[in-house]
Short mmCIF file of C-alpha atoms in Angstrom, two decimals:
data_model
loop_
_atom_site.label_atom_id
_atom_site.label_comp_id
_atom_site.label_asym_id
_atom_site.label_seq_id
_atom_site.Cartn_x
_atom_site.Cartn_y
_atom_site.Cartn_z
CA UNK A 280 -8.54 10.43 12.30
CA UNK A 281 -4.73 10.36 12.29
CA UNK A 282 -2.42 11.88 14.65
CA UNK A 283 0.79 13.04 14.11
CA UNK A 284 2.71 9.71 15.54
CA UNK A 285 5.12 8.55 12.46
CA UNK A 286 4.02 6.00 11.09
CA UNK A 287 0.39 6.53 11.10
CA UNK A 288 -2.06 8.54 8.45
CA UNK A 289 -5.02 8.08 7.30
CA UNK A 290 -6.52 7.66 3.83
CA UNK A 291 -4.99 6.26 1.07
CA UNK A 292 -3.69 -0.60 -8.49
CA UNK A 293 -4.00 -4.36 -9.21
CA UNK A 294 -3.63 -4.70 -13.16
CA UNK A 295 -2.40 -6.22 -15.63
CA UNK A 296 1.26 -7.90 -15.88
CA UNK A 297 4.00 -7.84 -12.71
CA UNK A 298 5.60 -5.35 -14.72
CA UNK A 299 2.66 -2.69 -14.59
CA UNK A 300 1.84 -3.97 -10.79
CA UNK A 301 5.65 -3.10 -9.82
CA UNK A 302 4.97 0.11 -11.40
CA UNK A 303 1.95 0.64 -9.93
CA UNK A 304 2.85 -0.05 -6.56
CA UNK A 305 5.91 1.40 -6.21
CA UNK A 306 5.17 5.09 -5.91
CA UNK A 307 8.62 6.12 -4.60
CA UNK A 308 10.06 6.03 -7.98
CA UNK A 309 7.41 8.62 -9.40
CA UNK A 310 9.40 10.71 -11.86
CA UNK A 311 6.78 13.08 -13.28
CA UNK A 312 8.50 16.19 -13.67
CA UNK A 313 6.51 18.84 -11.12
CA UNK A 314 4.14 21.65 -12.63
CA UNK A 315 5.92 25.20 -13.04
CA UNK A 316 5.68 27.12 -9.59
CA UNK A 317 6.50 23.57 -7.80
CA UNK A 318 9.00 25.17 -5.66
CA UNK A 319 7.34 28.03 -4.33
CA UNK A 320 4.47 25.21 -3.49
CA UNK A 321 7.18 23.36 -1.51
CA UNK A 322 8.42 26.37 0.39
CA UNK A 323 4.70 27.34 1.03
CA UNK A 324 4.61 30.69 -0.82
CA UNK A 325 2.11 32.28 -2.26
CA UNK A 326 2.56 33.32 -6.31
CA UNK A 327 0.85 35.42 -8.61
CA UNK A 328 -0.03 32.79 -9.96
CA UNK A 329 -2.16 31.36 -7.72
CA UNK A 330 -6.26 31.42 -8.85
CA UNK A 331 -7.41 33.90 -6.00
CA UNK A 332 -9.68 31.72 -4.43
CA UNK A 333 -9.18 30.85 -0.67
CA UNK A 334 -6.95 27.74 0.32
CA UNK A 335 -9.95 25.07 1.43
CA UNK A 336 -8.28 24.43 4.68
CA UNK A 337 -6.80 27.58 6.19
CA UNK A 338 -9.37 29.62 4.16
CA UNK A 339 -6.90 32.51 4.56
CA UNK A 340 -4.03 32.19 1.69
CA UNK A 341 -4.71 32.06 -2.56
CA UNK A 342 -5.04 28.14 -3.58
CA UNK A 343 -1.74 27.55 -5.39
CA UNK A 344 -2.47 26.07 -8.54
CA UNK A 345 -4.30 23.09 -9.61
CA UNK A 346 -4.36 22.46 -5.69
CA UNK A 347 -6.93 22.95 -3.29
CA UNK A 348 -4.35 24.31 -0.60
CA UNK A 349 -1.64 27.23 -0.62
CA UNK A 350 1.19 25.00 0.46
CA UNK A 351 2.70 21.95 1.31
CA UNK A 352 1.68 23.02 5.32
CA UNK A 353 -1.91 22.82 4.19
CA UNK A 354 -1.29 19.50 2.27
CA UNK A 355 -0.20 17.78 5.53
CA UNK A 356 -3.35 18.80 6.88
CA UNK A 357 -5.38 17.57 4.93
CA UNK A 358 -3.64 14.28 4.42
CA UNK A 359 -3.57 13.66 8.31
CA UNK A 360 -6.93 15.15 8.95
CA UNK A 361 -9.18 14.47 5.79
CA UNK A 362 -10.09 17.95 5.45
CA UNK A 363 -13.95 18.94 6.50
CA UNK A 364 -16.09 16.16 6.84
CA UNK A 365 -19.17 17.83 5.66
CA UNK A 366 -17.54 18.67 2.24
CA UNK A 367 -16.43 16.91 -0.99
CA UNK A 368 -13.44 15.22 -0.11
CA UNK A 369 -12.34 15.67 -3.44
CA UNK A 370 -13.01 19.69 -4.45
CA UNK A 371 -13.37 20.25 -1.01
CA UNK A 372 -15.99 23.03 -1.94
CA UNK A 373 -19.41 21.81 -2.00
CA UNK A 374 -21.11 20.16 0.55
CA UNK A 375 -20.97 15.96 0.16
CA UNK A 376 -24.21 14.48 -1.58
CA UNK A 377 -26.00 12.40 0.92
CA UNK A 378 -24.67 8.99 1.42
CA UNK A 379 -21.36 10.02 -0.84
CA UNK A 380 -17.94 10.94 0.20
CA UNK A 381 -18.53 13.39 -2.86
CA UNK A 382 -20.46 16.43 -4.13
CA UNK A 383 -21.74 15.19 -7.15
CA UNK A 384 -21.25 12.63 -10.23
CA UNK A 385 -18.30 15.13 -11.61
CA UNK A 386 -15.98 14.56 -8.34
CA UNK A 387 -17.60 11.32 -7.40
CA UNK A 388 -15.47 10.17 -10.94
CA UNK A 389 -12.43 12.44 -10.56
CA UNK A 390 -12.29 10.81 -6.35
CA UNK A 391 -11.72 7.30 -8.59
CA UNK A 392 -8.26 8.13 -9.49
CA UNK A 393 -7.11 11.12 -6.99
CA UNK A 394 -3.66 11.17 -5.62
CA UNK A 395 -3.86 9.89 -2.03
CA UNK A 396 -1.76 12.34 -0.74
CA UNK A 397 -3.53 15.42 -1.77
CA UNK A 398 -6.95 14.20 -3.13
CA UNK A 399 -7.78 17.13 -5.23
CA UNK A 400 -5.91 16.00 -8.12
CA UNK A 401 -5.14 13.14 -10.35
CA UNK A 402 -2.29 10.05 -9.75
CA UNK A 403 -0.03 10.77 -12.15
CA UNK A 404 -1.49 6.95 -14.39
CA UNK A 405 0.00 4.02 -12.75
CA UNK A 406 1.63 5.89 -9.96
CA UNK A 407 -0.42 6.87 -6.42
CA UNK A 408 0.42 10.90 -6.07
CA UNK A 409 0.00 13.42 -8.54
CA UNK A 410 3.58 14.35 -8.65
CA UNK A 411 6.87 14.97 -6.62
CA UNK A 412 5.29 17.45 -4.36
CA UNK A 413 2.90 14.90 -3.11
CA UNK A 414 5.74 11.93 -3.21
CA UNK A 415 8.35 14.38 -0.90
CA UNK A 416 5.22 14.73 1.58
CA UNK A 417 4.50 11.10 1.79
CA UNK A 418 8.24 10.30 1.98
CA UNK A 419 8.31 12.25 5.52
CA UNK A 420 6.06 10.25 6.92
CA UNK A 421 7.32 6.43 5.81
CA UNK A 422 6.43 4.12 7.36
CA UNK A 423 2.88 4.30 7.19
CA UNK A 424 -0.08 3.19 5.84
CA UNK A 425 -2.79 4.97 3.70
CA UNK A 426 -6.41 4.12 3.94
CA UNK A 427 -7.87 3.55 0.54
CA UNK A 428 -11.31 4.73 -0.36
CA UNK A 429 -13.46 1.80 -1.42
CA UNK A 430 -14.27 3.47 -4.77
CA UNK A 431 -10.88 4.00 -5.87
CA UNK A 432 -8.99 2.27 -8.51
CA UNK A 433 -6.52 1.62 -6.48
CA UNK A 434 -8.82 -0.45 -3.80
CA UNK A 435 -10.39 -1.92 -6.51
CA UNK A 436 -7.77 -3.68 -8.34
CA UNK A 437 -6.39 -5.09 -4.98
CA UNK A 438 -9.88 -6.49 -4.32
CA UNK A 439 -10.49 -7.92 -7.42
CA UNK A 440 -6.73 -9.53 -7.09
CA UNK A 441 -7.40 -11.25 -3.97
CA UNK A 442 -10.40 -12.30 -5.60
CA UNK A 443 -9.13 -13.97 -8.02
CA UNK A 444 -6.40 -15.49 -6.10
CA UNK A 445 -9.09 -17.58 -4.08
CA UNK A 446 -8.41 -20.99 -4.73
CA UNK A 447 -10.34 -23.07 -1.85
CA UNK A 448 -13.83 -24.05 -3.53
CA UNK A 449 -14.78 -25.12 0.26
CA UNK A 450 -14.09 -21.82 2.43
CA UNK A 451 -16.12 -18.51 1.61
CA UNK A 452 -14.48 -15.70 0.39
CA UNK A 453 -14.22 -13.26 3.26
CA UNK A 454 -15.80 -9.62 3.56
CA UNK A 455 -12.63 -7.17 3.01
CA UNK A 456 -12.81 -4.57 5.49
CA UNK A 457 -10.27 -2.03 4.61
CA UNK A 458 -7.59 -1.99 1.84
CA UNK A 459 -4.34 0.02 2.96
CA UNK A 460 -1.41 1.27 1.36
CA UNK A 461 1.65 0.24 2.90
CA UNK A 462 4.34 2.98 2.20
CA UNK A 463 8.40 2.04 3.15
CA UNK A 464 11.19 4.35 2.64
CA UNK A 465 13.38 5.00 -0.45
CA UNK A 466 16.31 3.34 1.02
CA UNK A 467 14.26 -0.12 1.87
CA UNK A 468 12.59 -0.01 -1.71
CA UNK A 469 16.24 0.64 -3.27
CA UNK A 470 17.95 -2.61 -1.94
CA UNK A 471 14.49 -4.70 -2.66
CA UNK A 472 14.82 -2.99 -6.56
CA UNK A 473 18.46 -3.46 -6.42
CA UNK A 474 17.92 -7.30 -5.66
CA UNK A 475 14.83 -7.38 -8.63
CA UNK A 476 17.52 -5.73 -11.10
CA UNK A 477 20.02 -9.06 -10.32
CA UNK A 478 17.87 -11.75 -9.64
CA UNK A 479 14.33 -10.71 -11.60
CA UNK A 480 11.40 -13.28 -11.34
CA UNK A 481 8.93 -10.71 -9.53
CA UNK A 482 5.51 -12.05 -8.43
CA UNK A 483 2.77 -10.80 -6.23
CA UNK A 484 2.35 -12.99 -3.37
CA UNK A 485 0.42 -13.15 0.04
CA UNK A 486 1.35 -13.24 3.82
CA UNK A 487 -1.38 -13.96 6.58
CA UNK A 488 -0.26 -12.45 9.36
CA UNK A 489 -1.78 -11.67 13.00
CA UNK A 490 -3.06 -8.23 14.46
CA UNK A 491 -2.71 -7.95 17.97
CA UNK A 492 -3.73 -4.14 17.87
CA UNK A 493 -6.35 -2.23 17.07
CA UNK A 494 -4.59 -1.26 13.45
CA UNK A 495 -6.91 -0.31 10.88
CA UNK A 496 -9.79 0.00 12.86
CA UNK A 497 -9.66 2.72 15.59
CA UNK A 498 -6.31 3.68 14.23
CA UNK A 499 -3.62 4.15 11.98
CA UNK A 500 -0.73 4.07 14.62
CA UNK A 501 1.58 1.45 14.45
CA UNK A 502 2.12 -0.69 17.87
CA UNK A 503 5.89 -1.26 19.19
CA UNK A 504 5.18 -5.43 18.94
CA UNK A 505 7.30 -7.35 17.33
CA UNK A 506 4.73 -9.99 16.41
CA UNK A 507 1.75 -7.66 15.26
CA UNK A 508 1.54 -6.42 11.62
CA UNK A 509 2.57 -3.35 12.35
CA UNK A 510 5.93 -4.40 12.60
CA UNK A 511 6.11 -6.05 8.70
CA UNK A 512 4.25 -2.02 7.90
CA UNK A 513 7.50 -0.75 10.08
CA UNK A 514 10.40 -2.56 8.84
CA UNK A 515 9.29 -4.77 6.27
CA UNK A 516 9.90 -8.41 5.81
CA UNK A 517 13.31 -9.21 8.27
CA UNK A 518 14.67 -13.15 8.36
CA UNK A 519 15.41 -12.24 12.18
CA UNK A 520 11.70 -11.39 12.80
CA UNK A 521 9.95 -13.59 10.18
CA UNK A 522 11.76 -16.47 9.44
CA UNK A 523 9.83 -19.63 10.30
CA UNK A 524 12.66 -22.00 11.73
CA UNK A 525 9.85 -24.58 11.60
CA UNK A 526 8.74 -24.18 8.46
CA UNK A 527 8.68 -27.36 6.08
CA UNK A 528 11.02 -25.59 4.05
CA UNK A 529 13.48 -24.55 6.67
CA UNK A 530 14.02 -20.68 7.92
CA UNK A 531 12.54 -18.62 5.46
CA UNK A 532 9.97 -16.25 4.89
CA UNK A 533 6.70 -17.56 4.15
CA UNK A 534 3.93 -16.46 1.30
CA UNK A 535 1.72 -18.16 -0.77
CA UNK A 536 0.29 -17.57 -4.66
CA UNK A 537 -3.20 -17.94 -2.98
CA UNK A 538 -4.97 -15.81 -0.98
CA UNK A 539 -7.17 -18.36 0.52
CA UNK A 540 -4.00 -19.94 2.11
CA UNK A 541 -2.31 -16.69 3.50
CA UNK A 542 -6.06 -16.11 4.72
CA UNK A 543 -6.27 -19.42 6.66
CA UNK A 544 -3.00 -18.60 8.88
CA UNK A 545 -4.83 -15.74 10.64
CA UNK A 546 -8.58 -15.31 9.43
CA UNK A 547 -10.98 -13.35 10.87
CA UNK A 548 -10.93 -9.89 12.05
CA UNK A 549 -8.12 -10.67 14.61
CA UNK A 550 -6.05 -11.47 11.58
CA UNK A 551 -4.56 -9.70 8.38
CA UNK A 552 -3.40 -10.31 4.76
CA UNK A 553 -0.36 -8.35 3.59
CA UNK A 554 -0.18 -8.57 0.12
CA UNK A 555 3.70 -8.56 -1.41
CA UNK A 556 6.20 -7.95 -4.04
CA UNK A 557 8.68 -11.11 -3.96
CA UNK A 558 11.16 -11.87 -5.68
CA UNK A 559 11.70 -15.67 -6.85
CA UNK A 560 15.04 -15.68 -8.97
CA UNK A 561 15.36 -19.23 -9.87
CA UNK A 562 12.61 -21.53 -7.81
CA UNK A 563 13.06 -24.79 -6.71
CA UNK A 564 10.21 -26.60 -7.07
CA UNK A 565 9.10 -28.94 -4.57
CA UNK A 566 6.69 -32.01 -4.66
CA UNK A 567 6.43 -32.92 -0.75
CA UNK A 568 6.74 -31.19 3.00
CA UNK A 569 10.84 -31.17 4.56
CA UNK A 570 12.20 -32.05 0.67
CA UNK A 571 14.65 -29.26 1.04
CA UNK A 572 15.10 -27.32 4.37
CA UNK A 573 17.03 -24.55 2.77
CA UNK A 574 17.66 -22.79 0.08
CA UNK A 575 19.39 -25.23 -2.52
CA UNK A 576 22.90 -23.94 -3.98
CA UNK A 577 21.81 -22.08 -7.49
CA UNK A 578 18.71 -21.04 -6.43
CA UNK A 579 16.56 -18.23 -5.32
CA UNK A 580 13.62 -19.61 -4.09
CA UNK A 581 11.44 -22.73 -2.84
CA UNK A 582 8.05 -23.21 -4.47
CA UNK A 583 5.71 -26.52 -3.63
CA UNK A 584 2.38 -26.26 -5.27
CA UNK A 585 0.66 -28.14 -2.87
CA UNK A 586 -2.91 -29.48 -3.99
CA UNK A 587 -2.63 -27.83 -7.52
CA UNK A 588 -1.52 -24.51 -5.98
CA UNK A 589 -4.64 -24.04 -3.61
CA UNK A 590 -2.36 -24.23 -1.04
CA UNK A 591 0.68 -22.84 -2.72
CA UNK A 592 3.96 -22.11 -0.39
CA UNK A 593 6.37 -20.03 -1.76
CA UNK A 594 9.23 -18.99 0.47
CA UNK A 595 12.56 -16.80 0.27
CA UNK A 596 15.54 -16.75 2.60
CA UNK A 597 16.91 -13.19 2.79
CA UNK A 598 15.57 -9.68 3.75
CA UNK A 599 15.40 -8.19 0.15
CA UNK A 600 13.44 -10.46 -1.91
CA UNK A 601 10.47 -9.37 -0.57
CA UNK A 602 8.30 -5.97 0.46
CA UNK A 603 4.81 -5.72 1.31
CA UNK A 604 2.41 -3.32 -0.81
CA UNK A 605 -1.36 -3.94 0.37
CA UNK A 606 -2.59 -4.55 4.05
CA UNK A 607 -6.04 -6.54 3.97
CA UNK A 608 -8.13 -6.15 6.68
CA UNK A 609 -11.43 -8.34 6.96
CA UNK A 610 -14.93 -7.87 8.69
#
C-alpha cells in the first residue's frame, strides 16, 4: 500500500513502568547481537547455510535463515508491499484462513509478537524488530510511520493505555481506527535521551493534533504542511512549529496526562492523538490558568491538574523534552 516516498511505509508496547515503556518504544537502541551469517544477509548473499527453500517474495533465491526472504532487498519488499495478500502474512506460505490475516492458530499467535519490519520472526522482547538487520532497514527509511496490526501486542498495549487514560465520565470513549508507529532518526532520539539522562522525570503523555491529509487512511505519505500531523511524524516536536504563544502557560509545547483532553483539541476523524515520551525534570505545579507564563527559573516543566487531572496540561519549553511514539487515528 506504500510507495517508495521517504517517509511513508506501511505496517507496523504499552506496559508496565516508564522505564519498560521507554524501552519498549524506543527501538533505535536495539542491541541484540545479530544471528551468525548476519552480514552476508545485509549484503544480500546467498550462504550454504541457507534452508533450500525458495525466498517467499522473489521465489527465485534460498531463504536465508530464520527469514522468509534471501536478503535485505527482499525485506524492503515486503515491508513496503506486505508481501502476497492471499497468504499468511506471517509464514508467508500457506494461504490466509478466511477472515484472518493468518494461516492458522500456530501463526495467528507467532503474528502477536512479529517484528514489524520483517514479520516472519519474533521482536527481540520489549523491542519492535527482531534484531539489527531489521533496525538498519527501518533506520533508512526514518521518518515514517508503521501501521500496527490490531492483534499485535504492540497495538494492544497502546489501546489499552489510552484507555485507561480516559478521564471524562461525560464524553464516550472514541472508536480507535488505526494505531501507528512513529519512527524518528538516531540523531533526534540521541539529543531527546541525552536530555532524559540530565534532567530524568519521563512520562507518557498525549498531544491532539489536526490532520489535514489523508494520513493513515489512503496513505502512509507524509504531506509537506506545516500544520498537519505529518509534520510532528517528520520532525518531531519543534518550539518554532508547536509552541502555543497563547497558551495559559506561555510558549510551550502542549500535552496532557489524559487522553480524553488531547482527544477534545481535534476529535473526530479529521483529528489525531500522538501519543509521547516527555520529559518533566522538575514540574511546577500550577493551581489556576496565566499563574506562570513561562518556564519558572529551576524548573523543567509546568503541570496544572485542572479538575483532578481530567483535564490535565502539562507543557515543556524546548525541542528535546519531548518525542512522539504512537499516532492514534479514530473512526
Amino acid at each position: 500500500m506504500a510507495s517508495n516516498y521517504r517517509g511513508s511505509l506501511r505496517y507496523s508496547s504499552y506496559q508496565g513502568s516508564v522505564d519498560s515503556l521507554t524501552d519498549s518504544f524506543n527501538t533505535m537502541t536495539l542491541t541484540r547481537k545479530p544471528q551468525s551469517g548476519t552480514s552476508l544477509l545485509s549484503r544480500g548473499q546467498p550462504t550454504g547455510s541457507s534452508r533450500g527453500l525458495q525466498c517467499v517474495v522473489c521465489k527465485i533465491r534460498p531463504k536465508f535463515g530464520e527469514y522468509q526472504t534471501c536478503s535485505t532487498h527482499c525485506i524492503k519488499r515486503v515491508l513496503k508491499n506486505g508481501g502476497d495478500p492471499e497468504m499468511c502474512d506471517y509464514c508467508h506460505e500457506k494461504p490466509r484462513t478466511p477472515g484472518k490475516r493468518q494461516c492458522g492458530m500456530d501463526c495467528i499467535k507467532k503474528a502477536t509478537v512479529a517484528c514489524l519490519v520483517c514479520k516472519c520472526r519474533p521482536k527481540n522482547r520489549r523491542y519492535q524488530f527482531c534484531g539489527r538487520t531489521c533496525k538498519r532497514i527501518a533506520l533508512e527509511y526514518t521518518p515514517f510511520i508503521l501501521s500496527i496490526p490490531k492483534q499485535h501486542v504492540t497495538y494492544q498495549m497502546a489501546a489499552k493505555k489510552f484507555i485507561d487514560s480516559w478521564k471524562s465520565t461525560t464524553v464516550q470513549i472514541p472508536a480507535i481506527r488505526e494505531i501507528y508507529k512513529i519512527n524518528l532518526d538516531d540523531a533526534s532520539l540521541q539529543r531527546y535521551n541525552e536530555y532524559k539522562e540530565t534532567v530524568g522525570n519521563e512520562q507518557f503523555l498525549y498531544h491532539g493534533t489536526a490532520r489535514l491529509c489523508q494520513l493513515g487512511v489512503a496513505t502512509t505519505e507524509l504531506c509537506a504542511s506545516l500544520t498537519c500531523v505529518c509534520n510532528i511524524v517528520r520532525t518531531s516536536f519543534q518550539m518554532v512549529n508547536y509552541a502555543k504563544a497563547t497558551g495559559a502557560f506561555g510558549k510551550g509545547i502542549y500535552t496532557s496526562s489524559a487522553s480524553n483532553k488531547a482527544y477534545r483539541q481535534y476529535s473526530g476523524v479529521h483529528g489525531a492523538v500522538v501519543v509521547s515520551k516527555v520529559v518533566l525534570g522538575k514540574i511546577k505545579h500550577v493551581n489556576k490558568f496565566n499563574e506562570v507564563l513561562s518556564c519558572p527559573v529551576g524548573y523543567n516543566s509546568v503541570v496544572y491538574d485542572r479538575m483532578d487531572g481530567k483535564l490535565n496540561e502539562s507543557v515543556v519549553y524546548r525541542d528535546d523534552a519531548i518525542r512522539p511514539v504512537f499516532l492514534i487515528l479514530f473512526q
